[in-house]
Amino acid sequence: MASRKKSRKPDRSPSRPLSVWDNLPVKYQHLICLGFLLILPLFQYGDVILGGERFFSPDIVQWRASAESIIDHREEFGEEALWSENMFSGMPAFIVSYKRAVPHVDEIFTWLAPIFPAAALWVMLIGVYLFLLRLKLHPLAATIGALLIAFTTYMPIIVGAGHNAKVYALAFIPWMFYGYLMLTRSTKPLLGLGIFALAATLELRAGHPQVTYFFMYVFAFWWLYDTWQAHKEQQLPSWLKKTGFVVAAGLLALAANIQPYWSIYEYSPYSIRGGSAVEASQSGLDLDYAMAWSHGWFELTTLAVPGIQGGSSGDNLYWGPKTMTSGPHYLGAIAILLILVALFNVKSGLKWVFLSGAILSMLFALGENFLAFNKLFFDFMPLFDKFRAPEKWLMVTTFSFNVLAAMGANWLFTSEKDNAPSSLRKIDWPAGIAVGLGVLLLVLAASSLSYDKPGESRQLAQQVAQQNQVSADDPRVMEVVNNFLAEIREERSSLAQSDILRYLFFVGIGIILIGAFLLAKIPAFAAAIVIILLLSFDLISVGNRYIPDSSKIDSSINQTDFMERQRSGYHNFIQQEMSGFDYPYRVFPIDQNPFNNAIPSYFYPSVGGYTGAKMSRYQDAIDNAFFGGPGGLNFGLLDMLNVRYMTVAQDYGLPGYNVVYQQGDGIVLENSNVLPKVFFPERVSSASNPREALEFISAGRFDPASGSVLEKTDLLEHNRDLGARARVTTYNAREISFEVTKSEPGYVAISEMYYPIGWTATVNGEETDIFAMNFLLRGIHLPAGDHEVTLEFAPASHTIGSALSWLFNLMILGLIGFGFYQSRTQPKPESHTESV
């Protein structure tokens, strides 16, 4: 008897409810999504956007103080200050504040400054939304991606910290991705070229090269993916042509920004980003300095559970490996589930582009905690050694992962549209991994985590001992420390476990929503809308933890008002004394953390200040020459740097320094041996390299008036000239002029930082050379007689760069205009954009 086979019923998915959303006209769908996104910032920054308060963090304070002399010059002379007079004995102004010669559409940020960060977030939200739409994502999936990227907890952290340039740079990144898609997927190459070039131009104008550089790695992965696809489809010649357009757009954007970036490029070798002036083998940042603020391996779990390592350092709860932190890079609990859904169910190869970007940037973020890998890139990858704080790579991680999350959300709509057979098995792995991660972390939090920060016990013991003037080994000290740490551990444990349970709660709801969709209980749009609302609540509520009240002030108080509130009696005293001189002398604010604090520079020129890119020679001098000798200070160095006043907490009895002001707010000492702006060394010797010059000024008995050193092997005639005189006639951010009378030929020292780019010197109208004298200062050679000497700062990077910036910006705008005209007069169907 013949065997009978069982008949098999076709696999049918349950009938799905009619989608109300899809019955809406597309334009209304976009209006609803964009309207929601544009209103969303009010829920996190309403008190700032709607008025009443403004962000004014320590970083903003430092910037405003450091920019004071630049702003003063701008207001007095109606031109851009190119040299900063008030910090580190002089330095290029474009590192601190540099107004661009070419206005652009980003000027809107200046107009909308009172409602910061609304404008920047709106630009970012719209950019992400359009970019994801261009990837053929559903409007609600694009909305999920936009809110995830714009409201990851890193955004309120940098907004509150005053990292405005970073906020603007991140805002334009999605527009670059949109432009890349336009250029590589459109049949209108000139329009795509113009849009990508414009987006890249605005990104570069934001003024945060680190952000731009980091995201170039994602573009590199995408280009490699596109190249491979073109190879498989035998379209390499066409793709190479498009690659040429991509390169051309990037070069156009760089050329349109040549004014500031030329200056930065030529300054880089002379800054700490270019290495030490005395270490020829070091061309970038010091490795240890660059790897500070490395993320920990276990700390990567904060992408899913923000408080598992304490969150921020502000309340002493952070116990991760970094010295301190303002908060984690939190993705959102449901975002973790959506990322897994994308990895297991989305077929598009683009998911591997963004997964690669996320993984690589996570490995870079580990820094010294994955040193073998990171040192390889530090040593051999161009520009990698110019940037510090590896944790910042997580900007790329969160962006890339959140694009994947948007793809995961879009999978719901593609499944619904295709009426594909649905089964809960499609989320078995995503749900299992997401829940399993939470359960594993909960077990670890309850049984294995120490909640101890490395070195914390010893540091607290030293603080308690110092406060009570006893030994750190005193048993009573350890008892106090142990009791305090026991309480802190309990708080850390409670926060970690509550955030893990919070994660499991949101993931559970996400699984229920996706499961209900797969069982045809709810349509995709309903699941997406609930996910949008849950993610908004989750990200905003967590983000609000990391916006300290101290980062806000009353909106009626502007930056100048705030700085003036820092004024004290000794500031007024020094300013009054300075007003009687032909030029401002400098102050050494030794009582105010001088080399990491710009606030004194707001009131008068300082030998200190604050910047992350000070001149390398100055840093070398700080490390090797400023301190030492009698009294712990190099008095000869201070004399030659025009230090006339020193602010101190108490009178240390320093030789040559007399108390001239003493009140409750501080003490001012006056240096009786200070050298003038222009002085005449009795003897000048030769140094064959910067190291020899640094060693010369680091000597304990260095006296620049008696003997100075010049970085020049073939010295011209120099004779002692005790009757030489000089009178400064002009001293500002672009010019130093003085009249000199000499009876003997010889070298003259000018107490201003040596910088070989852009400064020219003329003697009676004829140009002469400027040399590095005493490692830090400038020296010129003068014959005997009466002379008018002028030093002018007019680098070609500013003068020529400004003209070129105008030219290439107009070229980009012309390309966009011609591209639009061409697309209207010769409409062509767009080429296929890969659907995800």
Tab-separated table of C-alpha atoms in Angstrom, residues 13-346:
chain	number	residue	atom	x	y	z
A	13	SER	CA	0.301	35.255	9.382
A	14	PRO	CA	-2.626	36.515	11.403
A	15	SER	CA	-4.656	39.174	9.686
A	16	ARG	CA	-3.479	42.605	10.761
A	17	PRO	CA	-5.653	45.477	11.935
A	18	LEU	CA	-6.094	48.320	9.496
A	19	SER	CA	-3.348	50.909	9.991
A	20	VAL	CA	-4.820	54.306	10.761
A	21	TRP	CA	-1.381	55.869	10.313
A	22	ASP	CA	-0.962	54.642	6.742
A	23	ASN	CA	-4.282	56.226	5.793
A	24	LEU	CA	-2.788	59.643	6.557
A	25	PRO	CA	-1.271	61.574	3.635
A	26	VAL	CA	2.528	61.322	3.751
A	27	LYS	CA	2.955	65.059	4.261
A	28	TYR	CA	0.841	64.863	7.436
A	29	GLN	CA	2.916	61.952	8.679
A	30	HIS	CA	6.058	64.051	8.302
A	31	LEU	CA	4.407	67.085	9.943
A	32	ILE	CA	3.399	64.999	12.968
A	33	CYS	CA	6.841	63.420	13.310
A	34	LEU	CA	8.779	66.661	12.856
A	35	GLY	CA	6.390	68.578	15.099
A	36	PHE	CA	6.921	66.052	17.880
A	37	LEU	CA	10.707	66.129	17.444
A	38	LEU	CA	10.876	69.924	17.464
A	39	ILE	CA	8.770	70.164	20.624
A	40	LEU	CA	10.694	67.420	22.438
A	41	PRO	CA	13.670	69.606	23.510
A	42	LEU	CA	11.268	71.668	25.622
A	43	PHE	CA	10.836	68.719	27.967
A	44	GLN	CA	14.549	68.662	28.777
A	45	TYR	CA	15.630	72.279	28.311
A	46	GLY	CA	12.359	74.175	28.769
A	47	ASP	CA	13.695	76.489	31.486
A	48	VAL	CA	16.493	77.551	29.136
A	49	ILE	CA	14.663	77.569	25.785
A	50	LEU	CA	11.645	79.456	27.098
A	51	GLY	CA	13.744	81.867	29.110
A	52	GLY	CA	14.446	82.409	32.748
A	53	GLU	CA	17.773	80.597	32.832
A	54	ARG	CA	20.830	80.019	30.685
A	55	PHE	CA	23.693	77.567	30.725
A	56	PHE	CA	26.907	78.980	32.094
A	57	SER	CA	29.283	76.232	33.114
A	58	PRO	CA	32.924	76.337	34.266
A	59	ASP	CA	34.094	75.741	30.689
A	60	ILE	CA	32.143	78.777	29.487
A	61	VAL	CA	33.642	80.807	32.333
A	62	GLN	CA	37.130	79.723	31.302
A	63	TRP	CA	36.488	80.568	27.649
A	64	ARG	CA	35.037	83.995	28.434
A	65	ALA	CA	37.982	84.871	30.657
A	66	SER	CA	40.552	83.713	28.128
A	67	ALA	CA	38.875	85.643	25.294
A	68	GLU	CA	38.810	89.013	27.095
A	69	SER	CA	41.773	90.667	25.345
A	70	ILE	CA	40.546	89.366	21.975
A	71	ILE	CA	37.064	90.786	22.516
A	72	ASP	CA	38.534	94.106	23.677
A	73	HIS	CA	40.679	94.377	20.536
A	74	ARG	CA	37.721	93.484	18.317
A	75	GLU	CA	35.599	96.208	19.903
A	76	GLU	CA	38.345	98.862	19.961
A	77	PHE	CA	39.835	98.416	16.497
A	78	GLY	CA	36.966	96.839	14.544
A	79	GLU	CA	39.217	94.003	13.337
A	80	GLU	CA	39.948	90.463	14.359
A	81	ALA	CA	42.540	90.036	17.076
A	82	LEU	CA	45.078	87.558	15.791
A	83	TRP	CA	47.240	87.420	18.907
A	84	SER	CA	46.033	86.838	22.467
A	85	GLU	CA	47.897	89.097	24.903
A	86	ASN	CA	46.381	87.923	28.160
A	87	MET	CA	47.399	84.261	28.485
A	88	PHE	CA	50.639	82.281	28.578
A	89	SER	CA	52.741	85.365	27.773
A	90	GLY	CA	51.026	85.632	24.378
A	91	MET	CA	49.684	83.032	21.945
A	92	PRO	CA	47.748	82.879	18.645
A	93	ALA	CA	44.209	84.138	19.192
A	94	PHE	CA	42.530	81.722	16.796
A	95	ILE	CA	42.985	78.935	19.341
A	96	VAL	CA	40.769	80.871	21.760
A	97	SER	CA	38.318	82.932	19.699
A	98	TYR	CA	38.381	83.577	15.979
A	99	LYS	CA	35.558	85.220	14.076
A	100	ARG	CA	35.243	83.815	10.586
A	101	ALA	CA	35.625	86.196	7.689
A	102	VAL	CA	32.867	84.502	5.667
A	103	PRO	CA	29.322	84.616	7.122
A	104	HIS	CA	27.166	81.566	6.483
A	105	VAL	CA	23.835	79.993	7.337
A	106	ASP	CA	25.197	78.896	10.705
A	107	GLU	CA	25.039	82.564	11.750
A	108	ILE	CA	21.532	81.640	12.868
A	109	PHE	CA	23.140	80.125	15.963
A	110	THR	CA	24.306	83.610	16.915
A	111	TRP	CA	20.815	85.003	16.526
A	112	LEU	CA	19.244	82.135	18.476
A	113	ALA	CA	21.888	82.045	21.220
A	114	PRO	CA	19.338	83.051	23.905
A	115	ILE	CA	17.471	79.768	23.361
A	116	PHE	CA	20.509	77.496	23.158
A	117	PRO	CA	20.513	74.508	22.734
A	118	ALA	CA	17.205	74.540	20.853
A	119	ALA	CA	18.583	75.617	17.457
A	120	ALA	CA	21.407	73.074	17.471
A	121	LEU	CA	19.073	70.259	18.526
A	122	TRP	CA	16.530	71.204	15.880
A	123	VAL	CA	19.243	71.071	13.219
A	124	MET	CA	20.345	67.670	14.504
A	125	LEU	CA	16.813	66.244	14.793
A	126	ILE	CA	15.815	67.349	11.296
A	127	GLY	CA	19.118	66.138	9.888
A	128	VAL	CA	18.805	62.661	11.412
A	129	TYR	CA	15.163	62.420	10.337
A	130	LEU	CA	15.924	63.328	6.710
A	131	PHE	CA	18.974	61.077	6.638
A	132	LEU	CA	16.975	58.076	7.849
A	133	LEU	CA	14.147	58.859	5.430
A	134	ARG	CA	16.748	58.871	2.692
A	135	LEU	CA	17.632	55.348	3.822
A	136	LYS	CA	13.982	54.466	3.057
A	137	LEU	CA	13.025	54.138	6.710
A	138	HIS	CA	9.431	54.653	7.799
A	139	PRO	CA	8.759	58.157	9.247
A	140	LEU	CA	8.089	56.715	12.721
A	141	ALA	CA	11.293	54.653	12.587
A	142	ALA	CA	13.166	57.796	11.516
A	143	THR	CA	11.595	59.593	14.486
A	144	ILE	CA	12.896	56.894	16.827
A	145	GLY	CA	16.391	57.249	15.378
A	146	ALA	CA	16.318	61.041	15.648
A	147	LEU	CA	15.255	61.142	19.292
A	148	LEU	CA	17.762	58.423	20.223
A	149	ILE	CA	20.673	60.315	18.646
A	150	ALA	CA	19.701	63.780	19.899
A	151	PHE	CA	18.759	62.711	23.437
A	152	THR	CA	21.443	60.206	24.340
A	153	THR	CA	22.657	61.293	27.777
A	154	TYR	CA	25.918	62.650	26.371
A	155	MET	CA	23.976	65.555	24.833
A	156	PRO	CA	22.707	67.136	28.083
A	157	ILE	CA	26.139	66.522	29.598
A	158	ILE	CA	27.994	68.536	26.931
A	159	VAL	CA	25.210	71.124	26.701
A	160	GLY	CA	25.396	71.717	30.449
A	161	ALA	CA	29.199	71.746	30.364
A	162	GLY	CA	29.211	74.513	27.748
A	163	HIS	CA	30.845	72.438	24.988
A	164	ASN	CA	28.911	74.412	22.397
A	165	ALA	CA	31.279	73.753	19.490
A	166	LYS	CA	30.908	70.022	20.077
A	167	VAL	CA	27.109	70.326	20.139
A	168	TYR	CA	27.098	72.191	16.812
A	169	ALA	CA	29.573	69.737	15.264
A	170	LEU	CA	27.382	66.794	16.249
A	171	ALA	CA	24.334	68.615	14.871
A	172	PHE	CA	25.781	68.722	11.353
A	173	ILE	CA	27.041	65.110	11.255
A	174	PRO	CA	23.675	63.642	10.098
A	175	TRP	CA	23.543	66.261	7.333
A	176	MET	CA	26.883	64.954	6.093
A	177	PHE	CA	25.422	61.446	5.979
A	178	TYR	CA	22.419	62.822	4.131
A	179	GLY	CA	24.724	64.597	1.678
A	180	TYR	CA	26.734	61.412	1.154
A	181	LEU	CA	23.561	59.548	0.262
A	182	MET	CA	22.504	62.329	-2.118
A	183	LEU	CA	25.874	62.271	-3.826
A	184	THR	CA	26.289	58.506	-4.126
A	185	ARG	CA	22.669	57.397	-4.700
A	186	SER	CA	21.291	60.253	-6.800
A	187	THR	CA	21.328	60.693	-10.567
A	188	LYS	CA	21.856	64.432	-10.005
A	189	PRO	CA	25.552	64.479	-9.138
A	190	LEU	CA	26.052	68.245	-9.179
A	191	LEU	CA	23.230	68.800	-6.705
A	192	GLY	CA	24.527	65.952	-4.537
A	193	LEU	CA	28.049	67.356	-4.752
A	194	GLY	CA	26.848	70.773	-3.628
A	195	ILE	CA	24.735	69.464	-0.744
A	196	PHE	CA	27.476	67.172	0.574
A	197	ALA	CA	30.052	69.965	0.256
A	198	LEU	CA	27.738	72.401	2.072
A	199	ALA	CA	27.065	69.913	4.882
A	200	ALA	CA	30.798	69.244	5.242
A	201	THR	CA	31.484	72.984	5.190
A	202	LEU	CA	29.053	73.621	8.034
A	203	GLU	CA	30.497	70.672	9.946
A	204	LEU	CA	34.004	72.114	9.666
A	205	ARG	CA	32.740	75.598	10.552
A	206	ALA	CA	31.405	74.207	13.824
A	207	GLY	CA	35.026	74.249	14.949
A	208	HIS	CA	35.466	70.886	16.629
A	209	PRO	CA	37.887	68.853	14.463
A	210	GLN	CA	37.856	65.959	16.920
A	211	VAL	CA	34.167	65.242	16.250
A	212	THR	CA	34.690	65.469	12.498
A	213	TYR	CA	37.743	63.218	12.571
A	214	PHE	CA	36.037	60.552	14.673
A	215	PHE	CA	33.066	60.244	12.318
A	216	MET	CA	35.342	59.935	9.297
A	217	TYR	CA	35.877	56.325	10.339
A	218	VAL	CA	32.177	55.560	9.809
A	219	PHE	CA	32.326	57.233	6.393
A	220	ALA	CA	35.367	55.082	5.610
A	221	PHE	CA	33.434	51.899	6.472
A	222	TRP	CA	30.521	53.069	4.334
A	223	TRP	CA	32.805	53.825	1.388
A	224	LEU	CA	34.403	50.378	1.685
A	225	TYR	CA	30.953	48.784	1.748
A	226	ASP	CA	29.855	50.765	-1.325
A	227	THR	CA	33.076	49.862	-3.114
A	228	TRP	CA	32.513	46.173	-2.433
A	229	GLN	CA	28.912	46.436	-3.635
A	230	ALA	CA	30.051	48.174	-6.825
A	231	HIS	CA	32.607	45.424	-7.370
A	232	LYS	CA	29.980	42.697	-6.965
A	233	GLU	CA	27.614	44.483	-9.345
A	234	GLN	CA	30.441	45.211	-11.805
A	235	GLN	CA	29.896	48.951	-11.441
A	236	LEU	CA	33.378	49.947	-10.305
A	237	PRO	CA	34.036	52.565	-13.057
A	238	SER	CA	30.791	54.363	-12.229
A	239	TRP	CA	31.503	54.106	-8.495
A	240	LEU	CA	35.026	55.461	-8.875
A	241	LYS	CA	33.552	58.473	-10.615
A	242	LYS	CA	31.218	59.024	-7.656
A	243	THR	CA	34.183	58.555	-5.323
A	244	GLY	CA	35.877	61.372	-7.196
A	245	PHE	CA	32.849	63.564	-6.498
A	246	VAL	CA	32.992	62.615	-2.782
A	247	VAL	CA	36.662	63.588	-2.611
A	248	ALA	CA	35.973	66.799	-4.546
A	249	ALA	CA	33.168	67.729	-2.139
A	250	GLY	CA	35.437	67.138	0.848
A	251	LEU	CA	38.217	69.234	-0.674
A	252	LEU	CA	35.754	72.010	-1.504
A	253	ALA	CA	34.522	72.028	2.101
A	254	LEU	CA	38.082	72.134	3.391
A	255	ALA	CA	38.961	74.933	0.974
A	256	ALA	CA	35.867	76.880	2.049
A	257	ASN	CA	37.200	76.667	5.613
A	258	ILE	CA	40.818	77.345	4.759
A	259	GLN	CA	40.819	80.558	6.807
A	260	PRO	CA	40.661	78.927	10.261
A	261	TYR	CA	42.052	75.493	9.409
A	262	TRP	CA	45.160	76.785	7.689
A	263	SER	CA	45.942	78.676	10.906
A	264	ILE	CA	45.261	75.595	13.019
A	265	TYR	CA	47.355	73.421	10.709
A	266	GLU	CA	50.378	75.729	10.837
A	267	TYR	CA	50.024	76.149	14.606
A	268	SER	CA	49.704	72.419	15.324
A	269	PRO	CA	53.465	71.595	15.220
A	270	TYR	CA	54.096	74.339	17.807
A	271	SER	CA	51.293	73.327	20.188
A	272	ILE	CA	51.183	70.490	22.687
A	273	ARG	CA	49.126	68.624	20.057
A	274	GLY	CA	52.251	68.572	17.915
A	275	GLY	CA	54.465	67.157	20.641
A	276	SER	CA	57.206	68.595	22.785
A	277	ALA	CA	59.541	71.254	21.386
A	278	VAL	CA	62.497	69.429	22.931
A	279	GLU	CA	61.500	65.855	22.054
A	280	ALA	CA	62.145	65.415	18.351
A	281	SER	CA	60.703	61.889	18.352
A	282	GLN	CA	57.320	63.071	19.620
A	283	SER	CA	55.067	64.491	16.910
A	284	GLY	CA	51.733	64.401	18.744
A	285	LEU	CA	50.335	64.364	22.236
A	286	ASP	CA	52.122	62.451	24.935
A	287	LEU	CA	50.624	58.947	25.058
A	288	ASP	CA	49.749	59.078	28.762
A	289	TYR	CA	48.135	62.501	28.354
A	290	ALA	CA	46.194	61.374	25.277
A	291	MET	CA	44.912	58.226	26.993
A	292	ALA	CA	43.579	60.013	30.067
A	293	TRP	CA	39.826	59.494	30.473
A	294	SER	CA	39.848	56.007	28.977
A	295	HIS	CA	36.606	54.055	29.284
A	296	GLY	CA	36.632	50.798	31.228
A	297	TRP	CA	35.663	47.396	29.824
A	298	PHE	CA	32.885	46.837	32.348
A	299	GLU	CA	31.957	50.500	32.058
A	300	LEU	CA	30.671	49.733	28.550
A	301	THR	CA	27.579	48.304	30.267
A	302	THR	CA	26.537	51.895	31.035
A	303	LEU	CA	25.354	52.027	27.415
A	304	ALA	CA	22.450	49.907	28.699
A	305	VAL	CA	22.387	50.651	32.443
A	306	PRO	CA	23.451	54.249	33.168
A	307	GLY	CA	23.944	53.954	36.919
A	308	ILE	CA	25.700	50.607	37.111
A	309	GLN	CA	29.012	52.368	37.889
A	310	GLY	CA	27.516	55.287	39.729
A	311	GLY	CA	26.671	57.696	36.904
A	312	SER	CA	28.626	60.879	37.594
A	313	SER	CA	31.336	62.061	39.962
A	314	GLY	CA	29.308	65.017	41.186
A	315	ASP	CA	27.693	63.090	44.041
A	316	ASN	CA	30.669	60.766	44.743
A	317	LEU	CA	28.764	57.796	43.313
A	318	TYR	CA	30.949	57.153	40.265
A	319	TRP	CA	33.337	54.287	40.892
A	320	GLY	CA	34.634	53.558	37.402
A	321	PRO	CA	38.259	53.737	36.247
A	322	LYS	CA	38.286	57.354	35.027
A	323	THR	CA	39.524	60.096	37.314
A	324	MET	CA	36.079	61.663	37.134
A	325	THR	CA	33.134	61.815	34.768
A	326	SER	CA	30.053	63.944	34.220
A	327	GLY	CA	27.937	60.941	33.263
A	328	PRO	CA	27.571	57.912	30.989
A	329	HIS	CA	26.760	57.513	27.278
A	330	TYR	CA	23.336	55.908	27.736
A	331	LEU	CA	21.589	54.488	24.661
A	332	GLY	CA	18.137	53.760	26.077
A	333	ALA	CA	16.925	50.359	27.279
A	334	ILE	CA	14.490	49.693	24.417
A	335	ALA	CA	17.188	50.859	21.979
A	336	ILE	CA	19.248	47.812	23.041
A	337	LEU	CA	16.348	45.553	22.054
A	338	LEU	CA	15.855	47.349	18.723
A	339	ILE	CA	19.576	47.061	17.917
A	340	LEU	CA	19.373	43.300	18.444
A	341	VAL	CA	16.215	43.114	16.324
A	342	ALA	CA	18.122	44.848	13.511
A	343	LEU	CA	21.116	42.536	13.788
A	344	PHE	CA	18.994	39.381	13.645
A	345	ASN	CA	16.245	40.401	11.229
A	346	VAL	CA	17.275	43.310	8.980
